[in-house]
Short mmCIF file of C-alpha atoms in Angstrom, two decimals:
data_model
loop_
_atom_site.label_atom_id
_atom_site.label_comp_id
_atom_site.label_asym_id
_atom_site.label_seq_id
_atom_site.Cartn_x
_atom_site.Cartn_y
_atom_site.Cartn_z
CA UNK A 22 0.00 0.00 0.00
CA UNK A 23 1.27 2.98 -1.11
CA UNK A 24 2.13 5.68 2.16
CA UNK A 25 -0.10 9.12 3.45
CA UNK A 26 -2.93 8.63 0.72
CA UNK A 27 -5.60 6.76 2.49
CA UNK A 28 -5.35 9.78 5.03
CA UNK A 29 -5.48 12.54 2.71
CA UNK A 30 -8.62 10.67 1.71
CA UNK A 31 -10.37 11.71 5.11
CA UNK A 32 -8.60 15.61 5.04
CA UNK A 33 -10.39 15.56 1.43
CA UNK A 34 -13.47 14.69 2.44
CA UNK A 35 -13.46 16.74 5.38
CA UNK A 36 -12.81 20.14 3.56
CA UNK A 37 -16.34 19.03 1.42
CA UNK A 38 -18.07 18.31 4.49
CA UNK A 39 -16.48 21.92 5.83
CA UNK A 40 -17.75 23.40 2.07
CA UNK A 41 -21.02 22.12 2.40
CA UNK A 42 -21.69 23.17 6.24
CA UNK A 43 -21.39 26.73 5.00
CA UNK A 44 -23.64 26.34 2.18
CA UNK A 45 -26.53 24.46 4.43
CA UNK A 46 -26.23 26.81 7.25
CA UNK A 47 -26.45 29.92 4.34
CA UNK A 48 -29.81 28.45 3.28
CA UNK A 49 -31.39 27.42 6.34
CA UNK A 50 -30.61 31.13 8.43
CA UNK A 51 -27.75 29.42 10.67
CA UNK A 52 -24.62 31.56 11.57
CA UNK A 53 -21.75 29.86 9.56
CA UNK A 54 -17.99 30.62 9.42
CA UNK A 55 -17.46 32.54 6.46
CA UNK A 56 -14.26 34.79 6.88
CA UNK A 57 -11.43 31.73 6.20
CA UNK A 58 -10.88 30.21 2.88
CA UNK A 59 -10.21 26.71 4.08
CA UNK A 60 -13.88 26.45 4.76
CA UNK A 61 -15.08 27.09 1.17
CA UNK A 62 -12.60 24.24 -0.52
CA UNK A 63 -15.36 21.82 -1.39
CA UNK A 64 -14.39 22.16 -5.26
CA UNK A 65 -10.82 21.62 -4.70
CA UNK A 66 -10.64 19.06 -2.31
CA UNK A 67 -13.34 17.34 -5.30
CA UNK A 68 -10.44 17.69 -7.72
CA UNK A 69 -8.00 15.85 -5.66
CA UNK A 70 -9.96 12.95 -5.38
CA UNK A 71 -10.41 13.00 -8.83
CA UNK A 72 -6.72 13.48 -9.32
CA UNK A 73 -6.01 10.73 -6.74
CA UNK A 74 -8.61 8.13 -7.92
CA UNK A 75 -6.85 8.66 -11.30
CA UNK A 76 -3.38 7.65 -10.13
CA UNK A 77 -4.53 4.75 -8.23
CA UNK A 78 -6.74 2.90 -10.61
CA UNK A 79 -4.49 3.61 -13.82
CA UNK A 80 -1.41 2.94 -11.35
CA UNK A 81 -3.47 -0.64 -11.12
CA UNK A 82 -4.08 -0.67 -14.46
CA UNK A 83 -0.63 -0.09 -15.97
CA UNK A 84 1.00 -2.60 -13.39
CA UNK A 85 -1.68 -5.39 -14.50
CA UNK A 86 -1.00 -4.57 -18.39
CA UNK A 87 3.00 -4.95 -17.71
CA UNK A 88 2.64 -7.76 -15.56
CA UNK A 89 0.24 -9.96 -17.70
CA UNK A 90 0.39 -7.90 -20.82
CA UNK A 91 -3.44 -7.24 -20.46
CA UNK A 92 -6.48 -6.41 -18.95
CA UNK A 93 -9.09 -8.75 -16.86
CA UNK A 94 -12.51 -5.99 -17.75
CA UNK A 95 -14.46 -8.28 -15.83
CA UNK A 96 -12.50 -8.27 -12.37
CA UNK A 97 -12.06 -4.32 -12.93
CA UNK A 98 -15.22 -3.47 -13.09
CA UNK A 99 -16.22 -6.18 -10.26
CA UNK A 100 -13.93 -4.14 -7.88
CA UNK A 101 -15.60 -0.97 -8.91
CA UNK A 102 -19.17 -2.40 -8.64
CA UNK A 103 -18.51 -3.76 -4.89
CA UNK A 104 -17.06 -0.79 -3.41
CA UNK A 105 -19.30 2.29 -5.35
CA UNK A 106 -22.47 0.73 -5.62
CA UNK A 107 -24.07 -0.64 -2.40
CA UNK A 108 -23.34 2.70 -0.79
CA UNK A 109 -23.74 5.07 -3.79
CA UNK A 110 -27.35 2.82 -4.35
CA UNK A 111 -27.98 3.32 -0.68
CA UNK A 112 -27.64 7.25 -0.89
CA UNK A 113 -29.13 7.51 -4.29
CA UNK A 114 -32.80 5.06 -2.34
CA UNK A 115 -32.58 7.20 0.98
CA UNK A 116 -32.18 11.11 -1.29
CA UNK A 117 -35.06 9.99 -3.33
CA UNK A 118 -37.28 8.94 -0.79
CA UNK A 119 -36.44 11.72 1.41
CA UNK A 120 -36.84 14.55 -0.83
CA UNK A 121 -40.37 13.12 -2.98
CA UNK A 122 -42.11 11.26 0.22
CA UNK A 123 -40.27 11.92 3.62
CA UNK A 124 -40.02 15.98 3.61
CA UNK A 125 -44.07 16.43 2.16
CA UNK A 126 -45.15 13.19 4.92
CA UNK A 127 -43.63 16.50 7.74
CA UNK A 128 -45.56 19.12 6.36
CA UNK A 129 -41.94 20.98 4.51
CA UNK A 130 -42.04 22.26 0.89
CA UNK A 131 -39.53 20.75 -1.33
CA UNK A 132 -39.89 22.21 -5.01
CA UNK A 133 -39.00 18.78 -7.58
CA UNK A 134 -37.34 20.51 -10.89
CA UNK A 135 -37.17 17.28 -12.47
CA UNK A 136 -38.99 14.76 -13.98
CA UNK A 137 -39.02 11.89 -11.30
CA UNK A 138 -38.72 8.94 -13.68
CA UNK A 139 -35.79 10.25 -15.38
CA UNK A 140 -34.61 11.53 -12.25
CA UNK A 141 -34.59 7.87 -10.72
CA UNK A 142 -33.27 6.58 -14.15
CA UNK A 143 -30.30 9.22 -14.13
CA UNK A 144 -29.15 8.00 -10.62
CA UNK A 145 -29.56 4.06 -11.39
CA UNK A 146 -27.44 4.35 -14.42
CA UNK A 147 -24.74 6.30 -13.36
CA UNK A 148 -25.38 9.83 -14.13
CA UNK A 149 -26.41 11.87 -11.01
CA UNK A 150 -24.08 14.73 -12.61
CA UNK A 151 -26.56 15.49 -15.00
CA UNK A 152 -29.41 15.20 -12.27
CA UNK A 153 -27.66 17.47 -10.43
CA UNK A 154 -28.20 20.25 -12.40
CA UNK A 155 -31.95 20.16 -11.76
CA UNK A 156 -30.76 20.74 -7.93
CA UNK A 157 -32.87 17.90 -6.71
CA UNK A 158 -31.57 18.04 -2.86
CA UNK A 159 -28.44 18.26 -1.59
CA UNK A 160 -28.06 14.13 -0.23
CA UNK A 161 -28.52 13.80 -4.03
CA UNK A 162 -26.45 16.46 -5.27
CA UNK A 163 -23.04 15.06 -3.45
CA UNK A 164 -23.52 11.91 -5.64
CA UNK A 165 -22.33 13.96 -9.11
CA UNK A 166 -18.89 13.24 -8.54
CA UNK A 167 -18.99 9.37 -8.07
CA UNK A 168 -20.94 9.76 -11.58
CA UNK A 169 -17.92 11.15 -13.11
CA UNK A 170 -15.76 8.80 -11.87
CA UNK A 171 -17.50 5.61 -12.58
CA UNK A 172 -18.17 7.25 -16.55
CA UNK A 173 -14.45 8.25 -17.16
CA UNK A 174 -13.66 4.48 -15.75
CA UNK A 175 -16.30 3.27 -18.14
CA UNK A 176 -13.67 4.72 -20.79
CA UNK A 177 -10.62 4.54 -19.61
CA UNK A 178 -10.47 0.50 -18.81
CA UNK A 179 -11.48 -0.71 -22.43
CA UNK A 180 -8.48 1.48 -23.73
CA UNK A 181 -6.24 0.13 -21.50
CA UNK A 182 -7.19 -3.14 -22.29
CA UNK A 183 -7.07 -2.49 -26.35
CA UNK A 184 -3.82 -0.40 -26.24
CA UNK A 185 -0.13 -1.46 -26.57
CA UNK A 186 1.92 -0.94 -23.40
CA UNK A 187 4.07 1.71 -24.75
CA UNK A 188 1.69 4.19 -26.24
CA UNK A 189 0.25 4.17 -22.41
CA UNK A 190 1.86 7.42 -21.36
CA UNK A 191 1.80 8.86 -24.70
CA UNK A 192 -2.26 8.28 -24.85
CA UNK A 193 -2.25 9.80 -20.92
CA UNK A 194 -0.67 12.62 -22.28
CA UNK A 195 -2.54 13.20 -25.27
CA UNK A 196 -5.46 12.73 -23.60
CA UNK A 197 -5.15 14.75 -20.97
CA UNK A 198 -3.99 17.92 -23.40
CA UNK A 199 -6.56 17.72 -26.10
CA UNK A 200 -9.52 16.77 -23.67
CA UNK A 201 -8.59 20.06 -21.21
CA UNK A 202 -8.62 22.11 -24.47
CA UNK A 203 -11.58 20.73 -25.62
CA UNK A 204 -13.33 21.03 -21.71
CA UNK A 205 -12.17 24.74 -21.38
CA UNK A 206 -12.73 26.46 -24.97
CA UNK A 207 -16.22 24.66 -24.41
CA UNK A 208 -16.04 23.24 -27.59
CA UNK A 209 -18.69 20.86 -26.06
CA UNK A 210 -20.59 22.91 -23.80
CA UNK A 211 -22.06 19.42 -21.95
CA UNK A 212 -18.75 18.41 -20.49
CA UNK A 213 -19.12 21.89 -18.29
CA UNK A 214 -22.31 21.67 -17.77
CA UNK A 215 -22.32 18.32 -16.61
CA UNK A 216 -18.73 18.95 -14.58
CA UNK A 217 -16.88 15.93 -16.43
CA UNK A 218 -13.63 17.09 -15.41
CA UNK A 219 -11.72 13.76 -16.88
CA UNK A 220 -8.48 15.57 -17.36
CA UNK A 221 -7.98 15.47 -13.51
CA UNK A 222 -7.83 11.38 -13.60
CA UNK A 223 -5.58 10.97 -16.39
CA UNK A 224 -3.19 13.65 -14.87
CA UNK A 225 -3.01 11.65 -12.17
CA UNK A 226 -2.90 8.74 -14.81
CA UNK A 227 0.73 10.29 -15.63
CA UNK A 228 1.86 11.18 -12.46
CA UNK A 229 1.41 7.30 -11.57
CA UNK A 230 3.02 6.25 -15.16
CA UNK A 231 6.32 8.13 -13.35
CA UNK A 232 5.83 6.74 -9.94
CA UNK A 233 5.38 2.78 -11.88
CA UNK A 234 8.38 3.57 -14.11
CA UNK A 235 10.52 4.82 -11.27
CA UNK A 236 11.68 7.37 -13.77
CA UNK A 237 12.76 9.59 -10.49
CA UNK A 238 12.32 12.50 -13.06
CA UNK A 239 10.80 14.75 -10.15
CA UNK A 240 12.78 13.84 -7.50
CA UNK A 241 14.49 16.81 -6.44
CA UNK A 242 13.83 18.45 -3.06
CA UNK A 243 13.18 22.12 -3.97
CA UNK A 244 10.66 20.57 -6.55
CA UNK A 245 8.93 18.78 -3.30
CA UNK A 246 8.99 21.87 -1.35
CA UNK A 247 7.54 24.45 -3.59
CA UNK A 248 4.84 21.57 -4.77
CA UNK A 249 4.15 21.15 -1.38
CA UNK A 250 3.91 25.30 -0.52
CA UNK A 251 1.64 25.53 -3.38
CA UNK A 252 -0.65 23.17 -2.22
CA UNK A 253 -1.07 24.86 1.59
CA UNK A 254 -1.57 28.11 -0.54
CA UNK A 255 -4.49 26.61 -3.03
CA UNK A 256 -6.36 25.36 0.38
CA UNK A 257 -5.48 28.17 2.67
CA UNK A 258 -5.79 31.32 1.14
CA UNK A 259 -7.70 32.73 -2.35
CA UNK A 260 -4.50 34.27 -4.07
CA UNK A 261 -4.91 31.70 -7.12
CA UNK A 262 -8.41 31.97 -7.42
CA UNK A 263 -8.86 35.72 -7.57
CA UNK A 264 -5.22 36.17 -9.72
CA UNK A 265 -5.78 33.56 -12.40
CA UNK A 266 -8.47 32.39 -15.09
CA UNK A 267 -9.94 29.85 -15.09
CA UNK A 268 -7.78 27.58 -17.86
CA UNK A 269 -4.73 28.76 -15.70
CA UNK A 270 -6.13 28.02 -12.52
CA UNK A 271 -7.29 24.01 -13.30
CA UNK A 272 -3.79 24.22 -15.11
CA UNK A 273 -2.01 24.97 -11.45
CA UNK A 274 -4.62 22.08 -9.61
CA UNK A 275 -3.91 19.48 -12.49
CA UNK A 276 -0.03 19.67 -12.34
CA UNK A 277 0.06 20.33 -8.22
CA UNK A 278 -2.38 17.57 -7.15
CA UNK A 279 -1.03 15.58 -9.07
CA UNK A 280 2.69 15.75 -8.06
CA UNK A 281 1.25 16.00 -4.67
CA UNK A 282 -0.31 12.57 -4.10
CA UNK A 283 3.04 11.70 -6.43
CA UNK A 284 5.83 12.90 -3.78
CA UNK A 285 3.28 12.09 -0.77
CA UNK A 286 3.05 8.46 -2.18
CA UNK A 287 7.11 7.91 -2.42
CA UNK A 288 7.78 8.27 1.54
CA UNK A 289 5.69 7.62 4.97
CA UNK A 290 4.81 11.10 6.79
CA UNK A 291 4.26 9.52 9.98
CA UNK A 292 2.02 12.24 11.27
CA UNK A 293 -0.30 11.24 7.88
CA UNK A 294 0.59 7.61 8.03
CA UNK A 295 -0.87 7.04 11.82
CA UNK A 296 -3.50 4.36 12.47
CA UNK A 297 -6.22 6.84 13.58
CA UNK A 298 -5.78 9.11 10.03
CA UNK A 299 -5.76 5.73 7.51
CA UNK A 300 -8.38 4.72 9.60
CA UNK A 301 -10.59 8.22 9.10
CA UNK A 302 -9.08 7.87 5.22
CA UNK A 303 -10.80 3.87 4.91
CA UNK A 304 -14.15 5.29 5.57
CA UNK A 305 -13.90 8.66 4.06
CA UNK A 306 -16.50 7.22 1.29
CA UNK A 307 -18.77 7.11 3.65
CA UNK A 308 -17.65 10.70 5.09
CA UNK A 309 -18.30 12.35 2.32
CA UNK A 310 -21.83 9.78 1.12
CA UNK A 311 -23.29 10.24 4.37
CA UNK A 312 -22.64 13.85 5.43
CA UNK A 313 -25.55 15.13 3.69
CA UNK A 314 -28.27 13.05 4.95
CA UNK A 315 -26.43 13.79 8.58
CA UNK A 316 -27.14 17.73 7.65
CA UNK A 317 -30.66 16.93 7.42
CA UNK A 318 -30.88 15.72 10.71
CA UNK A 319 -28.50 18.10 12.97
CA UNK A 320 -30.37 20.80 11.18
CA UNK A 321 -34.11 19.52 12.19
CA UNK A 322 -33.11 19.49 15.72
CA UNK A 323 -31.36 23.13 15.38
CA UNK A 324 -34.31 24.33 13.79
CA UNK A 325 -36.21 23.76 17.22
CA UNK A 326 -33.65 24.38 19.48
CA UNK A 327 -32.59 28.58 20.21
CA UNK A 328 -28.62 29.19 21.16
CA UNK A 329 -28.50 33.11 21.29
CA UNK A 330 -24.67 32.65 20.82
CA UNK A 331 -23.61 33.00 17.19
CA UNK A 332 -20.06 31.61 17.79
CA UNK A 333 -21.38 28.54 20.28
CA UNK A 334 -24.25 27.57 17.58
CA UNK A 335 -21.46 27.47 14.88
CA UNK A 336 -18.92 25.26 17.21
CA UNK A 337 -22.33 22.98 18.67
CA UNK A 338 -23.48 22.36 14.87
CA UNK A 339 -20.35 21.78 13.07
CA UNK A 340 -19.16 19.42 15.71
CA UNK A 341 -22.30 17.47 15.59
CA UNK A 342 -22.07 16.89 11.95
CA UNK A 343 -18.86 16.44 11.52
CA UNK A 344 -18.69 13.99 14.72
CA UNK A 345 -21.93 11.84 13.54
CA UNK A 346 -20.68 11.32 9.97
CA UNK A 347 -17.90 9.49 11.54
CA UNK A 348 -19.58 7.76 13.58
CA UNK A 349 -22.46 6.70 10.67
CA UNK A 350 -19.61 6.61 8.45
CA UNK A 351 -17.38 3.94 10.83
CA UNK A 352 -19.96 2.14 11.64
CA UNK A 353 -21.72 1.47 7.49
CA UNK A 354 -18.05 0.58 6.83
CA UNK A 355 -18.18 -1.96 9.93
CA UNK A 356 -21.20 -3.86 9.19
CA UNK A 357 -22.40 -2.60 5.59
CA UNK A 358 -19.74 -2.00 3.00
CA UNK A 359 -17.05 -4.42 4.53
CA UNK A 360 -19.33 -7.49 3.29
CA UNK A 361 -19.26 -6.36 -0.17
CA UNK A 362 -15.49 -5.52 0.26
CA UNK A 363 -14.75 -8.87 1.24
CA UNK A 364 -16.33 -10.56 -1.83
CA UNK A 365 -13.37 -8.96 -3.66
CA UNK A 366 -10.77 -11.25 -2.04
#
């Protein structure tokens, strides 16, 4: 197992949880914290684990092609199927249910701007990013991403499987170019409007071509350093956001995430690498599945409760959702995803 990964899985998921606190508190009247820009890194931290997923399944990928010289479809997309669906499936049955029957059975108002059929046949087949865009309720809004992933893996497997070993980082390369052209001089207005930021996985798809081929090409410690600086100073403050458009700015994320999880996954931190962060990083799925429905319910009983306190509401209601998704999350991993894990070995 490669090092520090599985933890910056949970810090990942934790800055959407922190992105989406802001925006549920904003819409239901609740003080939020609003004055620090590590609290509005939802998109970012989104990228990443696009970036990340990227360099671990086409690490897999590439290692399987040079090893056997090709690629078993069916046990790829097995692996997939048992860790996305039951809990993506699970989500995608409680959103609907909540939002069309649930939320009208307690007497609240929940405008439906889609058609429910194809709503339901949107999130069975794999593309809740388009159903997103109707804004059909934040539990199923947080599902757009897995959408994206499971589609580019839809495309990128078959490819690997028909392509010769050593057009692989030629193809990740190409790929990655023309497809970010073709995303950002919306030449096909759908792939923004739907968010199908590919470009982030095969990026990634590169950076793990490097880290497979031990080409040691980026292996210099300034090179760390200032990737490393870059990073604290995409998550921490706003200076590349407000200084750079918006080609120039997914140019900076694609190269630094990348060569982030790259130079995290060549040597243990052991402040990342501790058993209580790769334990918080094994059920960050279900940290960043889950924390939506737990928003639902925090934010009932805040709704009937009065703290006069602005600061003390904020510090009461973040901890409570932030503290019950782990627990929810730890505990579907425990007795709920875990079985369908285990079918893998």
């Amino acid at each position: 197992m490669l090092p520090n990964l599985t933890s910056l899985r949970f810090f990942l998921a934790l800055f959407v949880v922190l992105f989406h606190l802001s925006e549920f508190a904003l819409n239901r009247g609740f003080p939020y914290y609003n004055n620090h820009p590590i609290f509005f890194k939802g998109n970012e931290a989104v990228y990443v684990f696009f970036t990340l997923s990227g360099f671990l399944i086409i690490r897999n990928l590439i290692r399987e092609k040079f090893t056997f010289g090709k690629i078993n479809l069916i046990q790829f997309y097995k692996k997939r199927a048992l860790r996305i669906f039951p809990l993506y499936y699970l989500v995608l049955f409680i959103g609907l249910v909540y939002y069309n029957l649930i939320l009208q059975f307690f007497g609240f108002e929940f405008e439906r701007k889609y058609n429910l059929v194809e709503g339901i046949f949107q999130g069975i087949f794999f593309l809740p990013n388009i159903l997103a865009n109707d804004q059909p309720g934040g539990i199923l809004e947080v599902l757009w991403s897995i959408g994206i992933e499971e589609q580019f893996y839809l495309i990128i497997a078959p490819i690997f499987f028909l392509i010769n070993r050593k057009y692989i980082l030629l193809f990740l390369i190409g790929f990655t170019f023309i497809y970010a052209l073709i995303f950002h001089l919306k030449v096909l207005p759908f792939l923004i409007q739907y968010r199908m930021y590919f470009y982030f996985f095969s990026m990634g798809g590169i950076l793990s071509f490097i880290e497979f081929k031990n080409f040691n090409k980026l292996d210099y410690k300034i090179l760390e350093i200032l990737n490393y600086t870059i990073f604290i100073i995409i998550f921490f403050t706003n200076i590349f956001q407000e200084n750079l458009s918006d080609l120039g700015l997914h140019l900076l994320y694609s190269l630094n995430f990348s060569a982030t999880i790259y130079y995290l996954s060549k040597k243990s931190i052991p402040i990342l690498d501790s058993k209580v962060l790769n334990y918080l990083g094994s059920i960050s799925y279900g940290i960043y599945m889950y924390h939506a429905i737990i928003f639902q319910v925090v934010g009932f009983i805040f709704l009937n409760i009065k703290i006069n306190n602005d600061s003390l509401h904020i510090v009461l209601f973040y901890s409570l959702v932030i503290s019950m998704t782990i627990l929810i999350s730890s505990l579907s991993y425990k007795y709920f995803e875990s079985y369908f894990l285990k079918l893998n070995d």
